[in-house]
Short mmCIF file of C-alpha atoms in Angstrom, two decimals:
data_model
loop_
_atom_site.label_atom_id
_atom_site.label_comp_id
_atom_site.label_asym_id
_atom_site.label_seq_id
_atom_site.Cartn_x
_atom_site.Cartn_y
_atom_site.Cartn_z
CA MET A 26 -32.48 -5.52 1.34
CA LEU A 27 -29.74 -2.78 0.68
CA GLU A 28 -30.96 0.66 0.88
CA VAL A 29 -29.55 3.90 -0.80
CA ASP A 30 -31.41 6.88 0.54
CA HIS A 31 -30.59 10.32 -0.64
CA LEU A 32 -26.74 9.48 -0.71
CA ALA A 33 -24.77 13.02 -1.90
CA VAL A 34 -21.33 13.38 -1.80
CA ASN A 35 -19.05 16.60 -2.36
CA TYR A 36 -15.79 17.05 -2.80
CA ARG A 37 -14.11 20.27 -2.18
CA GLY A 38 -17.02 21.66 -3.80
CA VAL A 39 -17.27 19.66 -6.43
CA LEU A 40 -20.60 17.78 -6.93
CA GLY A 41 -19.56 14.14 -6.92
CA LEU A 42 -23.12 12.56 -6.20
CA ASP A 43 -26.38 14.28 -6.34
CA GLN A 44 -29.29 12.61 -3.87
CA VAL A 45 -29.19 9.07 -5.24
CA SER A 46 -31.73 6.58 -3.71
CA PHE A 47 -32.39 3.03 -5.05
CA ARG A 48 -33.11 -0.36 -3.26
CA ILE A 49 -31.82 -3.94 -4.21
CA ASN A 50 -33.25 -7.14 -3.04
CA PRO A 51 -31.55 -10.12 -2.42
CA GLY A 52 -30.43 -12.03 -5.39
CA GLN A 53 -30.30 -9.22 -7.62
CA LEU A 54 -27.62 -8.35 -9.89
CA VAL A 55 -27.56 -4.80 -10.42
CA GLY A 56 -25.31 -2.66 -13.18
CA VAL A 57 -24.24 0.78 -12.92
CA ILE A 58 -23.68 2.60 -16.41
CA GLY A 59 -22.56 6.12 -16.91
CA PRO A 60 -19.85 8.25 -18.66
CA ASN A 61 -16.20 8.55 -17.13
CA GLY A 62 -16.69 10.81 -13.94
CA ALA A 63 -20.24 10.21 -13.37
CA GLY A 64 -19.63 9.29 -9.97
CA LYS A 65 -19.95 5.47 -10.38
CA SER A 66 -16.85 4.63 -8.40
CA THR A 67 -17.48 7.51 -5.95
CA MET A 68 -21.29 6.12 -5.29
CA LEU A 69 -19.44 2.88 -4.35
CA LYS A 70 -16.96 4.24 -2.16
CA ALA A 71 -19.48 6.41 -0.74
CA MET A 72 -21.76 3.56 0.06
CA LEU A 73 -19.13 1.83 2.41
CA GLY A 74 -18.07 4.93 4.06
CA LEU A 75 -14.82 4.98 2.16
CA ILE A 76 -15.00 8.60 1.21
CA PRO A 77 -17.03 10.97 3.46
CA SER A 78 -20.72 11.26 2.26
CA THR A 79 -22.36 14.82 2.71
CA SER A 80 -25.89 13.62 3.21
CA GLY A 81 -27.68 10.29 2.91
CA MET A 82 -28.35 6.70 4.58
CA VAL A 83 -27.39 3.42 3.07
CA SER A 84 -28.45 0.89 5.13
CA TYR A 85 -28.48 -3.35 5.14
CA CYS A 86 -31.29 -5.16 6.96
CA THR A 87 -32.40 -2.34 8.51
CA CYS A 88 -28.78 -1.12 9.95
CA PRO A 89 -26.52 1.01 8.62
CA LEU A 90 -24.27 -0.55 5.92
CA HIS A 91 -20.73 0.93 7.18
CA GLN A 92 -21.45 -1.02 10.59
CA GLN A 93 -21.50 -4.36 9.26
CA LEU A 94 -18.58 -4.29 6.74
CA GLU A 95 -17.68 -7.69 7.49
CA ARG A 96 -21.28 -8.32 5.14
CA VAL A 97 -19.55 -6.75 2.50
CA ALA A 98 -17.00 -7.77 -0.20
CA TYR A 99 -15.69 -4.81 -2.16
CA VAL A 100 -13.29 -5.20 -5.44
CA PRO A 101 -11.29 -2.15 -6.31
CA GLN A 102 -10.65 -0.79 -9.74
CA ARG A 103 -7.37 -3.15 -10.98
CA SER A 104 -5.89 0.23 -12.04
CA GLN A 105 -5.82 1.11 -8.49
CA VAL A 106 -3.97 -1.67 -7.21
CA ASP A 107 0.42 -1.99 -6.96
CA TRP A 108 0.96 -4.78 -8.99
CA ASP A 109 4.59 -4.56 -8.15
CA TYR A 110 3.68 -5.25 -4.55
CA PRO A 111 5.69 -8.36 -3.31
CA ILE A 112 2.86 -10.53 -2.73
CA THR A 113 1.61 -14.26 -3.96
CA VAL A 114 -1.71 -14.87 -5.84
CA TRP A 115 -2.65 -17.33 -2.50
CA ASN A 116 -1.59 -14.16 0.11
CA VAL A 117 -3.97 -11.61 -1.68
CA VAL A 118 -6.88 -13.83 -1.48
CA MET A 119 -5.88 -14.88 2.22
CA MET A 120 -6.43 -11.54 2.65
CA ALA A 121 -10.22 -11.89 2.66
CA ARG A 122 -10.01 -13.82 5.82
CA THR A 123 -8.26 -11.02 7.86
CA ARG A 124 -11.21 -9.61 9.30
CA SER A 125 -13.01 -13.03 10.21
CA LEU A 126 -10.01 -14.45 11.88
CA GLY A 127 -9.69 -11.47 14.08
CA TRP A 128 -6.77 -10.09 15.31
CA PHE A 129 -3.29 -12.02 16.14
CA ARG A 130 -4.94 -15.15 14.52
CA ASN A 131 -3.14 -16.84 11.78
CA PRO A 132 -4.77 -18.75 9.04
CA GLY A 133 -6.13 -22.41 10.03
CA ARG A 134 -7.27 -25.47 7.90
CA ALA A 135 -10.69 -23.70 7.35
CA ALA A 136 -9.64 -20.83 6.05
CA LYS A 137 -6.89 -22.10 3.75
CA GLU A 138 -9.54 -24.61 2.66
CA ILE A 139 -12.07 -21.41 1.79
CA VAL A 140 -9.00 -19.87 -0.21
CA ARG A 141 -8.27 -22.90 -2.25
CA ALA A 142 -11.62 -23.34 -3.32
CA ALA A 143 -12.08 -19.72 -4.61
CA LEU A 144 -9.02 -19.73 -6.17
CA GLU A 145 -10.11 -23.38 -7.90
CA ARG A 146 -13.84 -21.43 -8.46
CA VAL A 147 -11.87 -19.19 -10.95
CA ASP A 148 -9.37 -21.22 -12.25
CA ILE A 149 -5.95 -20.02 -10.91
CA LEU A 150 -5.12 -22.22 -8.50
CA ASN A 151 -2.37 -23.29 -10.57
CA LEU A 152 -1.00 -19.83 -9.99
CA LYS A 153 -1.35 -19.52 -6.49
CA ASP A 154 2.72 -19.03 -5.80
CA ARG A 155 2.88 -16.38 -8.48
CA ARG A 156 3.70 -12.84 -7.63
CA ILE A 157 0.60 -11.01 -8.59
CA GLY A 158 2.64 -8.95 -11.33
CA GLU A 159 3.46 -11.88 -13.44
CA LEU A 160 -0.36 -12.44 -14.28
CA SER A 161 -2.29 -10.97 -17.28
CA GLY A 162 -4.93 -8.46 -16.73
CA GLY A 163 -7.69 -11.25 -16.62
CA GLN A 164 -5.87 -13.21 -14.52
CA GLN A 165 -5.36 -10.11 -12.02
CA GLN A 166 -9.00 -9.70 -11.94
CA ARG A 167 -9.81 -13.10 -11.11
CA VAL A 168 -7.25 -13.08 -8.12
CA PHE A 169 -9.86 -10.30 -6.84
CA LEU A 170 -12.87 -12.15 -7.46
CA ALA A 171 -11.47 -14.74 -5.53
CA ARG A 172 -10.62 -12.69 -2.87
CA ALA A 173 -14.39 -11.29 -3.08
CA LEU A 174 -15.67 -15.09 -3.06
CA ALA A 175 -13.22 -16.12 -0.29
CA GLN A 176 -14.93 -13.30 2.00
CA GLN A 177 -18.50 -15.02 1.51
CA ALA A 178 -20.21 -11.93 1.78
CA GLU A 179 -23.64 -11.34 1.34
CA VAL A 180 -23.14 -7.52 -0.73
CA LEU A 181 -20.87 -7.51 -3.14
CA LEU A 182 -19.63 -4.31 -4.87
CA PHE A 183 -17.56 -4.30 -8.00
CA ASP A 184 -15.87 -1.37 -9.56
CA GLU A 185 -15.10 -1.66 -13.25
CA PRO A 186 -14.35 -5.59 -13.22
CA PHE A 187 -14.72 -6.19 -17.11
CA THR A 188 -12.06 -3.27 -17.99
CA GLY A 189 -9.07 -4.83 -19.73
CA ILE A 190 -9.90 -8.50 -19.20
CA ASP A 191 -9.62 -11.57 -21.75
CA LYS A 192 -13.02 -13.33 -22.78
CA LYS A 193 -12.05 -16.38 -20.57
CA THR A 194 -12.19 -13.89 -17.45
CA GLU A 195 -15.40 -12.42 -18.75
CA GLY A 196 -16.80 -15.38 -18.63
CA ILE A 197 -15.87 -16.59 -15.54
CA ILE A 198 -17.18 -13.79 -13.90
CA LEU A 199 -20.68 -13.60 -15.26
CA ASP A 200 -20.76 -17.60 -14.39
CA ILE A 201 -20.16 -16.47 -10.61
CA PHE A 202 -22.54 -13.43 -10.94
CA ASP A 203 -25.17 -16.18 -11.90
CA GLU A 204 -24.12 -18.40 -9.03
CA LEU A 205 -24.09 -15.55 -6.29
CA ARG A 206 -27.59 -14.59 -7.64
CA SER A 207 -29.00 -18.06 -7.09
CA GLN A 208 -27.30 -17.76 -3.26
CA GLY A 209 -29.48 -14.60 -2.68
CA LYS A 210 -26.49 -12.39 -2.79
CA ILE A 211 -26.85 -8.82 -3.87
CA MET A 212 -24.27 -7.32 -6.16
CA LEU A 213 -23.76 -3.83 -7.52
CA VAL A 214 -21.30 -3.82 -10.47
CA SER A 215 -20.10 -0.44 -12.14
CA SER A 216 -19.22 -0.28 -15.76
CA HIS A 217 -18.70 2.24 -18.52
CA ASP A 218 -19.16 -0.16 -21.31
CA TRP A 219 -21.02 -2.92 -20.42
CA GLY A 220 -20.99 -4.50 -24.06
CA GLN A 221 -22.88 -7.85 -24.49
CA THR A 222 -22.88 -8.41 -20.91
CA LEU A 223 -25.81 -6.02 -20.50
CA THR A 224 -28.33 -8.98 -21.13
CA HIS A 225 -26.98 -10.91 -17.81
CA LEU A 226 -28.41 -8.16 -15.51
CA ASP A 227 -31.61 -7.98 -13.85
CA ARG A 228 -31.46 -4.22 -13.30
CA LEU A 229 -29.39 -1.10 -14.64
CA LEU A 230 -29.07 2.22 -12.80
CA LEU A 231 -28.08 5.35 -15.48
CA LEU A 232 -26.18 7.43 -13.22
CA ASN A 233 -24.42 11.27 -14.14
CA GLN A 234 -24.15 12.63 -10.88
CA ARG A 235 -27.62 11.92 -10.37
CA LEU A 236 -29.74 8.64 -11.14
CA ILE A 237 -30.92 9.41 -14.40
CA ALA A 238 -32.94 5.95 -14.95
CA ASP A 239 -33.29 2.72 -12.54
CA GLY A 240 -35.23 -0.49 -14.25
CA SER A 241 -34.46 -3.32 -16.58
CA PRO A 242 -31.70 -2.72 -19.27
CA GLN A 243 -34.30 -2.53 -21.86
CA GLN A 244 -36.19 0.29 -19.90
CA VAL A 245 -32.95 2.12 -19.33
CA MET A 246 -30.95 2.05 -22.43
CA THR A 247 -33.44 4.33 -24.47
CA PRO A 248 -32.09 7.24 -26.49
CA GLU A 249 -33.70 9.85 -24.37
CA ASN A 250 -31.97 8.39 -21.43
CA LEU A 251 -28.79 7.91 -22.93
CA HIS A 252 -28.89 11.87 -24.07
CA GLN A 253 -29.75 13.03 -21.08
CA ALA A 254 -26.57 10.88 -19.54
CA TYR A 255 -24.12 11.51 -21.99
CA GLY A 256 -25.65 14.54 -23.66
CA ALA A 257 -23.16 16.07 -26.17
CA SER A 258 -20.15 13.77 -24.88
CA LEU A 259 -21.74 10.89 -26.29
CA LYS A 260 -19.06 10.11 -29.15
CA THR A 261 -19.87 7.83 -32.21
CA THR A 262 -17.88 5.07 -30.63
CA THR A 263 -19.75 4.88 -27.64
CA ARG A 264 -22.96 5.18 -29.27
CA SER A 265 -22.13 2.35 -31.58
CA THR A 266 -21.30 -0.15 -28.56
CA LEU A 267 -24.41 1.51 -26.78
CA ASP A 268 -26.77 1.11 -29.57
CA THR A 269 -26.06 -2.91 -30.11
CA ASN A 270 -27.55 -3.23 -26.69
CA LEU A 271 -30.70 -1.45 -26.96
CA PHE A 272 -32.87 -4.79 -27.87
CA CYS A 273 -34.59 -2.98 -30.74
CA MET B 23 41.67 -12.55 8.61
CA LEU B 24 40.09 -13.16 11.97
CA SER B 25 42.34 -11.03 13.64
CA VAL B 26 41.24 -8.45 11.38
CA LEU B 27 37.38 -9.12 12.76
CA LEU B 28 38.30 -9.66 16.51
CA ASP B 29 41.05 -7.01 16.84
CA PRO B 30 38.77 -4.03 16.98
CA LEU B 31 36.32 -5.95 19.57
CA HIS B 32 39.03 -5.23 22.27
CA TYR B 33 37.57 -1.64 22.60
CA GLU B 34 34.42 -0.97 24.07
CA PHE B 35 33.33 1.66 21.89
CA MET B 36 33.66 -1.03 19.06
CA ARG B 37 31.64 -3.36 20.66
CA ASN B 38 29.10 -1.39 21.30
CA ALA B 39 29.15 -0.05 17.74
CA ILE B 40 28.47 -3.12 16.44
CA ALA B 41 25.92 -3.85 18.94
CA ILE B 42 24.10 -0.85 17.61
CA SER B 43 25.03 -1.86 14.01
CA ILE B 44 23.21 -5.51 14.36
CA LEU B 45 20.28 -3.95 16.15
CA ILE B 46 19.47 -1.23 13.32
CA GLY B 47 20.64 -3.36 10.56
CA ILE B 48 17.50 -5.91 11.50
CA LEU B 49 15.19 -2.88 12.56
CA CYS B 50 15.51 -0.63 9.64
CA PRO B 51 14.72 -2.84 6.59
CA VAL B 52 11.90 -4.08 8.44
CA VAL B 53 10.28 -1.27 8.70
CA GLY B 54 11.99 0.14 5.47
CA SER B 55 10.14 -2.38 3.49
CA TYR B 56 6.57 -1.01 4.66
CA LEU B 57 7.40 2.48 3.30
CA ILE B 58 8.58 1.11 0.12
CA VAL B 59 5.90 -0.94 -0.78
CA GLN B 60 3.64 2.20 0.07
CA ARG B 61 5.71 4.24 -2.15
CA MET B 62 6.29 6.40 0.77
CA ALA B 63 10.05 5.94 1.16
CA LEU B 64 10.46 9.99 1.27
CA LEU B 65 8.37 10.00 4.29
CA GLY B 66 11.62 8.51 6.22
CA ASP B 67 13.29 11.43 5.30
CA VAL B 68 10.65 13.74 6.24
CA ILE B 69 10.61 12.61 9.91
CA ALA B 70 14.03 12.49 9.99
CA HIS B 71 14.63 15.74 9.51
CA CYS B 72 11.57 16.79 11.55
CA VAL B 73 13.07 15.48 14.69
CA LEU B 74 15.59 18.28 14.95
CA PRO B 75 13.17 21.03 16.67
CA GLY B 76 11.88 18.18 19.52
CA LEU B 77 15.71 17.54 19.91
CA SER B 78 16.58 21.09 20.88
CA ILE B 79 13.49 21.64 23.01
CA SER B 80 14.20 18.10 24.74
CA PHE B 81 17.70 19.40 25.49
CA PHE B 82 16.79 22.73 26.37
CA LEU B 83 14.18 21.33 28.96
CA GLY B 84 16.69 18.92 30.41
CA ILE B 85 14.23 15.90 29.05
CA ASP B 86 14.97 12.61 27.43
CA ILE B 87 15.38 13.38 23.67
CA LEU B 88 13.31 10.28 22.78
CA ILE B 89 10.31 12.41 24.06
CA GLY B 90 11.15 15.77 22.35
CA ALA B 91 12.17 13.87 19.09
CA PHE B 92 9.23 11.54 18.68
CA ALA B 93 6.44 14.31 19.32
CA SER B 94 8.09 16.72 16.65
CA GLY B 95 8.40 13.69 14.01
CA ILE B 96 4.73 12.74 14.67
CA LEU B 97 3.95 16.49 14.56
CA SER B 98 5.31 16.75 11.18
CA THR B 99 3.52 13.91 9.74
CA PHE B 100 0.25 15.61 11.12
CA PHE B 101 1.29 18.95 9.37
CA VAL B 102 1.67 17.06 5.92
CA ALA B 103 -1.71 15.64 6.14
CA TRP B 104 -3.37 18.81 7.45
CA ILE B 105 -1.74 20.61 4.34
CA ARG B 106 -2.98 18.12 1.78
CA SER B 107 -6.58 17.68 3.78
CA GLN B 108 -7.04 21.73 3.39
CA SER B 109 -5.89 22.46 -0.18
CA ARG B 110 -4.92 21.08 -3.35
CA VAL B 111 -1.46 20.63 -2.94
CA LYS B 112 0.00 17.52 -3.38
CA VAL B 113 1.88 15.23 -0.89
CA ASP B 114 5.57 15.56 -2.36
CA ALA B 115 5.57 19.38 -2.48
CA ALA B 116 3.74 19.45 1.32
CA MET B 117 6.64 17.09 2.34
CA ALA B 118 9.48 19.26 1.13
CA LEU B 119 7.63 22.33 2.53
CA THR B 120 7.48 20.59 6.14
CA PHE B 121 10.64 19.05 6.20
CA SER B 122 12.48 22.10 5.44
CA SER B 123 10.68 24.19 7.72
CA PHE B 124 10.90 21.91 10.66
CA PHE B 125 14.49 21.64 9.90
CA ALA B 126 15.06 25.54 9.67
CA LEU B 127 13.01 25.92 12.98
CA GLY B 128 15.45 23.37 14.47
CA ILE B 129 18.50 24.69 13.57
CA THR B 130 17.01 28.17 14.46
CA LEU B 131 15.82 26.83 18.11
CA ILE B 132 19.70 25.51 18.59
CA THR B 133 20.90 28.77 18.13
CA THR B 134 18.66 30.49 20.41
CA LEU B 135 18.56 28.01 22.78
CA LYS B 136 22.07 27.70 23.16
CA ASN B 137 21.91 24.02 23.02
CA LYS B 138 25.09 21.87 23.44
CA ILE B 139 24.31 19.67 20.69
CA ASP B 140 26.51 18.42 18.46
CA LEU B 141 25.04 19.15 15.02
CA ASP B 142 27.82 17.22 13.23
CA SER B 143 27.02 13.66 14.71
CA PHE B 144 23.35 14.65 14.99
CA LEU B 145 23.66 14.97 11.24
CA PHE B 146 25.98 12.29 10.13
CA GLY B 147 25.86 9.95 13.19
CA ASP B 148 28.32 8.91 15.72
CA ILE B 149 28.42 5.60 15.97
CA LEU B 150 31.82 5.18 17.95
CA GLY B 151 30.45 7.44 20.46
CA VAL B 152 27.21 5.12 21.23
CA THR B 153 26.88 4.65 25.39
CA PRO B 154 25.27 1.33 26.56
CA HIS B 155 22.52 3.77 27.69
CA ASP B 156 21.94 4.12 23.59
CA ILE B 157 22.17 0.37 22.94
CA TYR B 158 19.17 -0.30 25.36
CA ARG B 159 17.05 2.21 24.24
CA THR B 160 17.69 0.69 20.55
CA LEU B 161 17.10 -2.57 21.68
CA ILE B 162 13.80 -1.76 23.63
CA ILE B 163 12.63 0.12 20.37
CA ALA B 164 13.74 -2.58 17.73
CA VAL B 165 12.04 -5.62 20.07
CA LEU B 166 8.55 -3.49 20.57
CA ILE B 167 8.56 -2.62 16.80
CA LEU B 168 9.49 -6.15 15.63
CA ALA B 169 6.82 -7.79 17.94
CA ILE B 170 4.00 -5.18 16.77
CA VAL B 171 5.24 -6.24 13.04
CA LYS B 172 4.85 -9.98 14.11
CA LEU B 173 1.82 -9.31 15.78
CA PHE B 174 -0.22 -7.43 13.13
CA TYR B 175 1.40 -8.94 9.97
CA LYS B 176 -1.71 -9.83 8.04
CA GLU B 177 -3.14 -6.66 8.98
CA LEU B 178 -0.33 -4.70 8.03
CA LEU B 179 0.10 -6.57 4.71
CA PHE B 180 -3.98 -5.81 3.80
CA TYR B 181 -3.67 -2.17 4.63
CA THR B 182 0.05 -1.59 2.79
CA PHE B 183 -1.28 -3.89 -0.20
CA ASP B 184 -4.93 -2.50 -0.54
CA ARG B 185 -5.65 0.60 1.61
CA THR B 186 -9.21 0.79 0.31
CA GLY B 187 -10.05 -2.62 0.46
CA ALA B 188 -8.74 -2.97 4.02
CA GLN B 189 -10.77 -0.04 4.95
CA ALA B 190 -14.00 -1.78 2.95
CA THR B 191 -13.61 -4.75 5.28
CA GLY B 192 -13.65 -2.69 8.24
CA LEU B 193 -10.31 -2.52 9.42
CA PRO B 194 -9.35 0.48 11.72
CA VAL B 195 -6.86 2.28 8.68
CA ASN B 196 -6.54 5.23 10.60
CA ALA B 197 -5.22 3.84 13.82
CA ILE B 198 -2.71 1.40 11.77
CA HIS B 199 -1.57 4.54 10.06
CA PHE B 200 -0.71 6.43 12.98
CA GLY B 201 0.75 3.17 14.48
CA PHE B 202 2.71 2.81 11.26
CA THR B 203 4.16 6.39 11.43
CA ALA B 204 5.09 6.04 15.32
CA ALA B 205 7.15 2.89 14.45
CA VAL B 206 8.92 4.72 11.49
CA THR B 207 9.65 7.92 13.97
CA LEU B 208 10.99 5.19 16.76
CA THR B 209 12.74 3.80 14.21
CA ILE B 210 14.52 6.72 12.92
CA ILE B 211 15.44 7.85 16.61
CA ALA B 212 17.05 4.54 17.45
CA SER B 213 19.09 4.79 14.21
CA MET B 214 20.09 8.53 14.80
CA GLN B 215 23.09 7.96 16.74
CA ALA B 216 24.59 5.55 14.01
CA VAL B 217 24.05 7.21 10.88
CA GLY B 218 22.54 10.19 11.75
CA VAL B 219 19.32 11.96 10.16
CA ILE B 220 20.65 13.14 6.82
CA LEU B 221 21.61 9.04 6.08
CA VAL B 222 19.12 7.14 8.12
CA ILE B 223 16.99 7.26 5.10
CA ALA B 224 19.68 5.18 3.25
CA LEU B 225 19.48 2.50 6.03
CA LEU B 226 15.77 2.32 5.74
CA VAL B 227 15.22 2.09 2.14
CA GLY B 228 18.65 0.53 0.73
CA PRO B 229 18.78 -3.08 2.39
CA ALA B 230 15.26 -3.57 2.13
CA LEU B 231 15.10 -2.51 -1.82
CA THR B 232 17.91 -4.53 -2.48
CA ALA B 233 15.90 -7.46 -1.30
CA TYR B 234 12.93 -6.58 -3.24
CA LEU B 235 14.92 -7.13 -6.02
CA LEU B 236 15.37 -10.33 -5.04
CA VAL B 237 12.63 -12.24 -3.53
CA LYS B 238 8.70 -12.27 -4.22
CA GLU B 239 7.15 -11.82 -0.55
CA LEU B 240 7.25 -9.10 1.65
CA HIS B 241 8.06 -11.08 4.53
CA GLN B 242 11.15 -12.30 2.64
CA MET B 243 11.95 -8.83 1.62
CA MET B 244 12.14 -8.13 5.25
CA GLY B 245 14.10 -10.92 6.23
CA VAL B 246 16.70 -10.76 3.40
CA GLY B 247 16.62 -7.10 3.86
CA ALA B 248 17.49 -7.24 7.37
CA MET B 249 20.50 -9.87 6.91
CA ILE B 250 21.99 -7.32 4.23
CA GLY B 251 21.27 -4.50 6.22
CA VAL B 252 23.51 -6.36 9.47
CA PHE B 253 25.86 -7.17 6.94
CA ALA B 254 26.27 -3.51 5.84
CA SER B 255 26.37 -1.81 8.62
CA VAL B 256 28.93 -4.02 10.57
CA ALA B 257 31.26 -3.85 7.43
CA GLY B 258 30.70 0.06 7.20
CA VAL B 259 31.93 0.06 10.77
CA TYR B 260 34.97 -2.20 10.24
CA ILE B 261 35.84 -0.45 7.35
CA SER B 262 35.60 2.82 9.15
CA TYR B 263 37.70 1.71 11.68
CA TYR B 264 40.58 0.40 9.45
CA GLN B 265 40.40 3.34 6.83
CA ASN B 266 39.63 6.13 9.37
CA LEU B 267 36.31 6.94 7.37
CA PRO B 268 33.27 8.66 9.00
CA SER B 269 31.20 5.65 9.85
CA GLY B 270 27.69 6.62 8.82
CA PRO B 271 28.67 7.45 5.34
CA ALA B 272 30.69 4.02 5.32
CA ILE B 273 27.68 2.25 6.35
CA VAL B 274 25.56 3.88 3.58
CA LEU B 275 28.13 3.21 0.72
CA VAL B 276 28.29 -0.48 1.72
CA SER B 277 24.50 -0.63 1.56
CA SER B 278 24.27 1.49 -1.68
CA THR B 279 27.16 -1.06 -3.28
CA LEU B 280 24.94 -3.83 -2.34
CA PHE B 281 21.86 -2.57 -4.26
CA ILE B 282 23.86 -1.74 -7.24
CA PHE B 283 24.82 -5.51 -7.30
CA ALA B 284 21.56 -6.77 -7.10
CA LEU B 285 20.20 -4.41 -9.59
CA LEU B 286 22.94 -5.85 -12.07
CA PHE B 287 23.14 -9.57 -10.94
CA SER B 288 19.61 -10.49 -9.52
CA PRO B 289 18.40 -13.87 -11.27
CA ALA B 290 14.95 -13.05 -11.57
CA GLN B 291 15.22 -8.79 -12.10
CA GLY B 292 18.78 -8.25 -12.48
CA ILE B 293 19.73 -5.95 -15.85
CA LEU B 294 22.35 -8.72 -16.70
CA THR B 295 20.83 -11.58 -15.54
CA ARG B 296 16.98 -11.49 -16.10
CA PRO B 297 15.72 -14.07 -18.75
CA ASP B 298 15.53 -11.08 -21.21
CA SER B 299 18.75 -9.66 -20.83
CA ALA B 300 20.60 -11.56 -23.83
CA VAL B 301 18.28 -9.41 -25.97
CA SER B 302 18.86 -6.22 -24.25
CA LEU B 303 22.37 -6.56 -23.63
CA LYS B 304 22.65 -7.00 -27.56
CA ARG B 305 20.60 -4.03 -27.85
CA LEU B 306 22.68 -2.06 -25.84
CA LEU B 307 25.74 -3.21 -27.44
CA GLY B 308 24.00 -2.09 -30.76
CA GLN B 309 23.54 1.43 -29.41
CA VAL B 310 27.09 1.96 -28.63
CA GLY B 311 28.36 0.41 -31.84
CA LEU B 312 30.13 -2.37 -30.63
CA SER B 313 27.60 -4.56 -32.65
CA LYS B 314 26.62 -4.64 -36.28
CA ARG B 315 23.14 -5.59 -35.72
CA SER B 316 20.63 -3.05 -37.18
#
């Protein structure tokens, strides 16, 4: 079980995250929703110790999560990556094996087979020798999905994986989420706009610095909760996309 | 033709100059590639300027300049990081402030400690004054850094491509960053004699950047960059010999000329040769009124 207990983040006096607590069981796909600047990315990063937290504990199987990072795969936002970096698709996915290979060792046949299978699973094996900058947005997202798969982690954190991608990629991501769920993995996925994909989630966390609601998508997406999270900033465009998902 | 290349080798100072050019021609682009892909090219310039106070103090104390220059260069990177962590000041401004301050401190120290440093050769290099001792030092630094790059290649690739991702898998990113900074500082010290601190950034960045336009992977960028680096520095030494030009600027100008060539003619990315160049050329001609295309 993944446990987040009173996690808080302050960044130079600005509140980033306020006492967030929740638990996730194996085989659960949990979404995080909230307005821009609500602290979704901050929460994922703080959980892994990538940014310092002011208080709180994050544990997995009763031990601190940041001490067992080899069991975690983290997929950063696509905008955080330098797509002009001189590297091929194959080598990006091979990075997943860096930690398990250990220092001073080059990838052997086993590692190559894992990388090949991951690329095949996201349907970009034919692009393996391309420079990553030559790919479309959806293909780029799939490279990172393949890297997460190749890591063979138990806990997977995705930061905005649905931003700027095509329908095909969205379908592949959702299929893979289903597979990982059946394998008993823990998945935490952030998005500022879930659209129709909300129906795939087991659970949804509504976040705006603090955790406003936690439950099934139907329980969370109520007008009261949304008003609390988005307040007056809930623009008509956002409202219309959210309304379609209210399960009414 | 052959005699043009061989004649200068009768002089020991030319043999030394060629030896050190080959070494830094290989070393600088390898380290410079990492600077470029991390968008930290100017860090090289910062460290280069910041070794001056340490150099002056080492001269005063009579210790090896390597120690003082290294300490001073590393200290400057800590200073930049400290300013950033303690305030809202952005990295470029912190760098500008740091390197000018260290440089000013260095010049002041040279005057007050009455050092006998030849400031000119420090700033612009004096490749013809290279001694065997300098060559050994550069050789040791080059072998050390190239071995480290080879041993930690996959970790460095991960770190420079996706620092957050590398940290998320538990790689010791702070240690890697410190090691990297140390390698940049050592490379600068090794190259200082040849091209001087003002121009060392050109050798770190120029050949690697030329290679960046020609290849698609980091290790190729380093390999091709090293070939270009060796060519540029050796050619620069010969040009400086025959044309009686200062050697540092000659090396840098050869390297920059090669970059311009790659920028224009790189098969995949050259302004005149890339796949869409026919279209853009037409547009360009249209703009200058040479074509009637509306």
